[in-house]
Amino acid sequence: MTYIVTGAAGFIGANLVKALNVRGITRIIAVDDLTQGDRFTNLVDCQIDDYLDKDEFIAALEKGLFNNSVTALLHHGACSDTTESNGRYMMQNNYRYSRRLLDFCVAQKTPLIYASSAATYGDLTGFREVPDCEKPLNVYGYSKLLFDQFVRRMLPHIHSQVVGLRYFNVYGPREQHKGRMASVAFHFFNQYRAQGKVRLFEGSGGFGNGEQQRDFVSVEDVVKVNTYFLDNPLKSGIYNCGTGAAQSFNDVAVAAINACRKARGEGELALAAMQAQGLIEYIAFPADLKGKYQSYTQADLANLRAAGYTGAFLSVEQGVTQYCEELAGLTR
């Protein structure tokens, strides 16, 4: 039997392929769009059975080439650019494509675990998987919400596993191709190495300089949540996937800078010392993000815990430090 991973050359998808390999699973169909060809590097150290372009894959599904042969489908292929304004493209790529995969999985009784997003919540202060908390600020968030809404309507009638995971701010290895959409941990690390300082937004949304707070979650923990549901195929639903704790962008900057300093043999500094020495610079909040920016997110993990997931999550101090030390070559 075969596992299918869409978005397999992307950030979370590639980490899932690697995790399946660690479990001894190599019969994997990797599905993606390699128009951005350098993303192939995410799969170089992975073992897969075959690679299919995303359109080629849909054609193969519709011809029945995967009937009765798929153990599970991990759907992580999407346009994740929150500033993308082409709604037609976003809805076709994120919503309509997901609908076609769901149709296949329901008909085949194949488990489907797919990527949703905390962007479904917008700037509301509650982060529970219920309609009253959902108000996306951009068409990306809406494309994810619309599919979640469809899944909700279908769940009572589906006789196989369907799990939507609402990812909060994910960081970690294999995200280097994402450009400006890479995590702030990745950007802060590279800014400090190149310029000796990092840049954060000035205060917004009632928060001080760099004190906007997000739920930053390591891709290592994201993979663990995915594999938990793979191991528990009777559990379905839409679940938040974050740490359950909000931390500031300043916290991320401190962790990234200190990892770089450690690589140079320099001692750790506290936030105030970094600010005093000009290692952290605050820049004007971008006008084009006003009204479209989440100044605070924090996953409510009640549903995830109720589904039986008991794993602990890495804090920013643990996860970002570990990640940036790896980027700096201190660990492998």
Short mmCIF file of C-alpha atoms in Angstrom, two decimals:
data_model
loop_
_atom_site.label_atom_id
_atom_site.label_comp_id
_atom_site.label_asym_id
_atom_site.label_seq_id
_atom_site.Cartn_x
_atom_site.Cartn_y
_atom_site.Cartn_z
CA MET A 1 0.00 0.00 0.00
CA THR A 2 1.11 3.55 -0.80
CA TYR A 3 1.17 6.85 1.07
CA ILE A 4 0.55 10.03 -0.89
CA VAL A 5 1.96 13.38 0.25
CA THR A 6 0.93 16.52 -1.63
CA GLY A 7 3.16 19.55 -1.28
CA ALA A 8 5.88 16.95 -0.75
CA ALA A 9 8.73 19.25 -1.80
CA GLY A 10 7.42 22.02 0.42
CA PHE A 11 8.13 22.82 4.05
CA ILE A 12 5.75 20.66 6.07
CA GLY A 13 5.28 18.11 3.29
CA ALA A 14 9.00 17.33 3.04
CA ASN A 15 9.26 16.96 6.80
CA LEU A 16 6.37 14.48 6.68
CA VAL A 17 8.04 12.48 3.91
CA LYS A 18 11.20 12.29 6.02
CA ALA A 19 9.18 11.23 9.08
CA LEU A 20 7.53 8.44 7.10
CA ASN A 21 11.00 7.29 5.99
CA VAL A 22 12.11 7.18 9.62
CA ARG A 23 9.20 4.80 10.21
CA GLY A 24 10.49 2.59 7.42
CA ILE A 25 7.90 3.77 4.89
CA THR A 26 9.27 4.44 1.41
CA ARG A 27 6.28 3.60 -0.78
CA ILE A 28 5.41 7.27 -1.07
CA ILE A 29 4.01 9.18 -4.02
CA ALA A 30 5.36 12.72 -3.76
CA VAL A 31 3.03 15.26 -5.40
CA ASP A 32 3.99 18.87 -5.98
CA ASP A 33 4.58 21.64 -8.52
CA LEU A 34 8.30 22.07 -9.11
CA THR A 35 8.05 25.18 -11.23
CA GLN A 36 10.30 26.59 -8.51
CA GLY A 37 12.85 23.88 -9.20
CA ASP A 38 15.21 24.48 -6.30
CA ARG A 39 12.67 23.00 -3.91
CA PHE A 40 13.85 19.55 -5.03
CA THR A 41 16.56 19.87 -2.37
CA ASN A 42 13.96 19.19 0.32
CA LEU A 43 13.58 15.64 -1.00
CA VAL A 44 17.20 14.77 -1.77
CA ASP A 45 17.68 12.86 1.50
CA CYS A 46 14.23 11.22 1.31
CA GLN A 47 13.15 7.93 -0.22
CA ILE A 48 10.03 8.01 -2.39
CA ASP A 49 8.42 5.60 -4.85
CA ASP A 50 7.49 8.20 -7.46
CA TYR A 51 6.99 11.91 -8.09
CA LEU A 52 3.95 13.37 -9.86
CA ASP A 53 3.14 16.92 -10.82
CA LYS A 54 -0.04 18.07 -9.05
CA ASP A 55 -2.05 18.19 -12.28
CA GLU A 56 -0.70 14.85 -13.43
CA PHE A 57 -1.74 13.42 -10.06
CA ILE A 58 -5.33 14.61 -10.39
CA ALA A 59 -5.54 13.08 -13.86
CA ALA A 60 -4.24 9.77 -12.46
CA LEU A 61 -6.83 9.87 -9.67
CA GLU A 62 -9.64 10.44 -12.13
CA LYS A 63 -8.46 7.50 -14.24
CA GLY A 64 -8.67 5.28 -11.17
CA LEU A 65 -4.93 4.52 -11.12
CA PHE A 66 -4.80 4.78 -7.32
CA ASN A 67 -8.01 2.95 -6.51
CA ASN A 68 -7.68 0.46 -3.64
CA SER A 69 -3.97 1.17 -3.22
CA VAL A 70 -3.60 4.17 -0.87
CA THR A 71 -3.01 3.76 2.87
CA ALA A 72 -3.37 7.49 3.62
CA LEU A 73 -3.24 10.84 1.87
CA LEU A 74 -1.42 13.71 3.58
CA HIS A 75 -2.55 16.84 1.76
CA HIS A 76 -0.17 19.74 2.37
CA GLY A 77 0.00 21.28 -1.08
CA ALA A 78 -1.37 24.83 -1.23
CA CYS A 79 -0.55 28.43 -1.94
CA SER A 80 0.28 29.73 1.54
CA ASP A 81 1.04 33.33 0.61
CA THR A 82 -1.21 35.44 2.85
CA THR A 83 -0.60 38.49 0.63
CA GLU A 84 -1.71 36.78 -2.60
CA SER A 85 -4.58 38.84 -4.04
CA ASN A 86 -5.59 36.59 -6.95
CA GLY A 87 -8.69 35.04 -5.45
CA ARG A 88 -9.48 32.96 -8.51
CA TYR A 89 -6.09 31.28 -8.33
CA MET A 90 -6.27 30.84 -4.56
CA MET A 91 -9.72 29.23 -4.64
CA GLN A 92 -8.80 26.88 -7.48
CA ASN A 93 -5.47 25.90 -5.94
CA ASN A 94 -6.50 25.62 -2.30
CA TYR A 95 -10.24 24.98 -2.17
CA ARG A 96 -11.26 23.23 -5.39
CA TYR A 97 -8.15 21.00 -5.49
CA SER A 98 -8.81 19.92 -1.89
CA ARG A 99 -12.41 19.11 -2.76
CA ARG A 100 -11.25 16.71 -5.47
CA LEU A 101 -8.91 14.93 -3.07
CA LEU A 102 -11.64 14.65 -0.46
CA ASP A 103 -13.99 13.10 -3.02
CA PHE A 104 -11.36 10.46 -3.80
CA CYS A 105 -10.66 9.68 -0.15
CA VAL A 106 -14.34 9.42 0.79
CA ALA A 107 -15.06 7.11 -2.13
CA GLN A 108 -12.02 4.95 -1.33
CA LYS A 109 -12.44 5.15 2.47
CA THR A 110 -8.87 6.43 2.58
CA PRO A 111 -7.70 8.52 5.57
CA LEU A 112 -7.15 12.18 4.66
CA ILE A 113 -5.06 14.49 6.83
CA TYR A 114 -4.88 18.00 5.41
CA ALA A 115 -3.38 21.39 6.18
CA SER A 116 -5.77 24.06 7.34
CA SER A 117 -4.54 27.30 8.89
CA ALA A 118 -4.84 29.66 11.85
CA ALA A 119 -5.44 32.34 9.19
CA THR A 120 -9.08 31.19 9.38
CA TYR A 121 -9.35 33.12 12.67
CA GLY A 122 -8.28 36.53 11.45
CA ASP A 123 -7.93 39.19 14.13
CA LEU A 124 -10.48 37.73 16.55
CA THR A 125 -9.27 36.94 20.06
CA GLY A 126 -10.72 33.45 20.36
CA PHE A 127 -8.93 30.58 18.66
CA ARG A 128 -11.37 27.71 18.98
CA GLU A 129 -12.46 25.54 16.07
CA VAL A 130 -15.98 27.00 15.93
CA PRO A 131 -17.67 29.39 13.47
CA ASP A 132 -17.95 32.23 16.01
CA CYS A 133 -14.15 32.46 16.10
CA GLU A 134 -13.59 32.45 12.34
CA LYS A 135 -13.15 35.68 10.41
CA PRO A 136 -10.22 35.48 7.94
CA LEU A 137 -8.48 38.68 6.88
CA ASN A 138 -7.35 37.54 3.42
CA VAL A 139 -8.39 35.26 0.59
CA TYR A 140 -5.82 32.66 1.66
CA GLY A 141 -7.53 32.33 5.04
CA TYR A 142 -10.92 32.24 3.34
CA SER A 143 -9.84 29.45 0.96
CA LYS A 144 -8.85 27.37 3.99
CA LEU A 145 -12.01 28.22 5.90
CA LEU A 146 -14.28 27.33 2.99
CA PHE A 147 -12.80 23.84 2.78
CA ASP A 148 -13.06 23.42 6.56
CA GLN A 149 -16.73 24.39 6.34
CA PHE A 150 -17.31 21.80 3.63
CA VAL A 151 -15.55 19.14 5.70
CA ARG A 152 -17.73 19.99 8.69
CA ARG A 153 -20.87 19.41 6.65
CA MET A 154 -19.51 16.13 5.32
CA LEU A 155 -18.10 14.62 8.52
CA PRO A 156 -21.37 13.12 9.80
CA HIS A 157 -21.70 11.19 6.54
CA ILE A 158 -18.08 10.09 6.05
CA HIS A 159 -17.04 6.57 7.05
CA SER A 160 -13.28 7.13 6.96
CA GLN A 161 -10.85 9.47 8.67
CA VAL A 162 -10.72 13.15 7.73
CA VAL A 163 -8.52 15.44 9.84
CA GLY A 164 -7.90 19.15 9.27
CA LEU A 165 -4.97 20.68 11.17
CA ARG A 166 -5.02 24.43 11.68
CA TYR A 167 -1.35 25.30 11.71
CA PHE A 168 -0.25 28.37 13.59
CA ASN A 169 3.19 29.92 12.92
CA VAL A 170 5.35 26.95 11.92
CA TYR A 171 9.14 27.16 11.78
CA GLY A 172 11.94 24.70 11.24
CA PRO A 173 14.12 22.84 8.72
CA ARG A 174 13.26 22.63 4.99
CA GLU A 175 11.64 26.07 4.73
CA GLN A 176 14.54 27.83 2.97
CA HIS A 177 12.67 27.98 -0.36
CA LYS A 178 9.74 29.98 1.02
CA GLY A 179 11.33 33.41 0.57
CA ARG A 180 9.43 36.14 2.37
CA MET A 181 6.86 33.57 3.55
CA ALA A 182 9.51 31.69 5.56
CA SER A 183 9.25 31.88 9.34
CA VAL A 184 10.45 34.91 11.28
CA ALA A 185 12.96 32.60 13.01
CA PHE A 186 14.54 31.88 9.61
CA HIS A 187 14.55 35.57 8.64
CA PHE A 188 15.91 36.76 11.98
CA PHE A 189 18.74 34.22 11.82
CA ASN A 190 19.74 35.31 8.31
CA GLN A 191 19.37 39.03 9.04
CA TYR A 192 21.65 38.80 12.03
CA ARG A 193 24.28 36.74 10.20
CA ALA A 194 24.29 39.18 7.27
CA GLN A 195 23.81 42.54 8.98
CA GLY A 196 24.53 42.06 12.69
CA LYS A 197 20.97 43.01 13.64
CA VAL A 198 17.36 41.97 13.12
CA ARG A 199 14.36 44.06 12.16
CA LEU A 200 10.97 43.81 13.86
CA PHE A 201 7.79 45.80 13.42
CA GLU A 202 7.04 48.70 15.69
CA GLY A 203 4.02 48.33 17.95
CA SER A 204 0.58 47.56 16.51
CA GLY A 205 -2.76 46.23 17.66
CA GLY A 206 -2.20 47.55 21.17
CA PHE A 207 1.19 45.83 21.50
CA GLY A 208 4.57 47.53 22.00
CA ASN A 209 7.55 47.32 19.68
CA GLY A 210 8.16 43.66 18.80
CA GLU A 211 5.63 42.59 21.41
CA GLN A 212 2.99 41.33 18.97
CA GLN A 213 2.44 37.72 19.96
CA ARG A 214 1.96 34.57 17.92
CA ASP A 215 1.77 30.88 18.64
CA PHE A 216 5.10 29.75 17.17
CA VAL A 217 5.19 25.97 16.65
CA SER A 218 8.12 23.80 15.59
CA VAL A 219 7.66 21.66 12.48
CA GLU A 220 8.99 18.82 14.64
CA ASP A 221 5.81 19.08 16.74
CA VAL A 222 3.63 19.49 13.65
CA VAL A 223 4.97 16.18 12.33
CA LYS A 224 4.22 14.48 15.65
CA VAL A 225 0.59 15.63 15.52
CA ASN A 226 0.23 14.35 11.95
CA THR A 227 1.66 10.95 12.81
CA TYR A 228 -0.55 10.73 15.89
CA PHE A 229 -3.61 10.89 13.67
CA LEU A 230 -2.07 8.44 11.21
CA ASP A 231 -1.78 6.03 14.14
CA ASN A 232 -5.36 6.71 15.25
CA PRO A 233 -7.47 6.39 12.09
CA LEU A 234 -10.80 6.41 13.95
CA LYS A 235 -10.33 10.04 15.01
CA SER A 236 -11.65 12.76 12.70
CA GLY A 237 -12.25 16.49 12.99
CA ILE A 238 -10.67 19.91 12.66
CA TYR A 239 -7.99 20.64 15.24
CA ASN A 240 -5.67 23.48 16.13
CA CYS A 241 -1.99 22.65 15.76
CA GLY A 242 0.03 25.10 17.82
CA THR A 243 1.73 25.10 21.19
CA GLY A 244 -1.15 26.67 23.11
CA ALA A 245 1.15 29.51 24.19
CA ALA A 246 1.59 32.95 22.63
CA GLN A 247 5.10 34.41 22.59
CA SER A 248 6.43 37.68 21.27
CA PHE A 249 8.48 38.39 18.18
CA ASN A 250 11.05 39.79 20.60
CA ASP A 251 11.31 36.31 22.14
CA VAL A 252 12.02 34.81 18.72
CA ALA A 253 14.64 37.48 17.99
CA VAL A 254 16.43 36.86 21.29
CA ALA A 255 16.57 33.10 20.66
CA ALA A 256 17.84 33.56 17.08
CA ILE A 257 20.48 36.15 17.98
CA ASN A 258 21.80 34.13 20.92
CA ALA A 259 22.09 31.03 18.72
CA CYS A 260 24.20 33.08 16.29
CA ARG A 261 26.28 34.46 19.13
CA LYS A 262 26.88 30.96 20.46
CA ALA A 263 28.15 29.90 17.04
CA ARG A 264 30.68 32.76 17.24
CA GLY A 265 31.75 31.85 20.76
CA GLU A 266 29.98 34.90 22.23
CA GLY A 267 27.87 34.97 25.37
CA GLU A 268 24.11 35.25 25.61
CA LEU A 269 22.40 38.62 25.92
CA ALA A 270 19.01 39.59 27.30
CA LEU A 271 16.49 41.59 25.24
CA ALA A 272 17.33 44.92 26.93
CA ALA A 273 21.03 44.51 26.16
CA MET A 274 20.28 43.64 22.53
CA GLN A 275 18.11 46.74 22.21
CA ALA A 276 20.75 48.93 23.86
CA GLN A 277 23.46 47.61 21.52
CA GLY A 278 21.33 48.10 18.39
CA LEU A 279 21.10 44.38 17.64
CA ILE A 280 17.32 44.74 17.33
CA GLU A 281 15.84 47.48 15.16
CA TYR A 282 12.16 48.38 15.04
CA ILE A 283 10.75 49.49 11.69
CA ALA A 284 7.51 51.21 10.81
CA PHE A 285 4.50 48.92 10.56
CA PRO A 286 3.75 48.42 6.82
CA ALA A 287 0.74 50.35 5.60
CA ASP A 288 -0.35 47.48 3.32
CA LEU A 289 -0.69 45.14 6.32
CA LYS A 290 -2.95 47.38 8.37
CA GLY A 291 -6.25 45.60 8.91
CA LYS A 292 -4.79 42.37 7.49
CA TYR A 293 -2.38 41.40 10.26
CA GLN A 294 -2.79 39.07 13.22
CA SER A 295 -1.13 40.81 16.17
CA TYR A 296 -2.00 37.95 18.51
CA THR A 297 -2.65 34.23 18.09
CA GLN A 298 -2.79 31.40 20.60
CA ALA A 299 -4.09 27.96 19.77
CA ASP A 300 -6.81 26.56 21.99
CA LEU A 301 -5.74 22.93 22.33
CA ALA A 302 -8.85 21.63 24.11
CA ASN A 303 -10.09 19.68 21.08
CA LEU A 304 -6.66 18.27 20.27
CA ARG A 305 -6.21 17.11 23.86
CA ALA A 306 -9.71 15.66 23.90
CA ALA A 307 -8.75 13.66 20.80
CA GLY A 308 -6.05 12.02 22.91
CA TYR A 309 -2.91 13.90 21.86
CA THR A 310 -0.79 14.30 25.00
CA GLY A 311 2.56 15.38 23.54
CA ALA A 312 4.37 18.41 24.91
CA PHE A 313 5.27 21.26 22.55
CA LEU A 314 8.59 23.04 22.25
CA SER A 315 8.67 26.64 23.48
CA VAL A 316 10.31 29.40 21.43
CA GLU A 317 13.33 29.21 23.74
CA GLN A 318 13.66 25.50 23.05
CA GLY A 319 12.55 25.15 19.44
CA VAL A 320 13.91 28.34 17.85
CA THR A 321 17.22 27.93 19.65
CA GLN A 322 17.49 24.33 18.43
CA TYR A 323 16.56 25.34 14.87
CA CYS A 324 18.93 28.31 14.66
CA GLU A 325 21.79 26.30 16.15
CA GLU A 326 21.19 23.77 13.38
CA LEU A 327 21.20 26.55 10.78
CA ALA A 328 24.48 27.79 12.27
CA GLY A 329 25.99 24.34 11.94
CA LEU A 330 26.24 23.68 15.68
CA THR A 331 24.02 20.60 15.51
CA ARG A 332 23.09 18.15 12.76
#
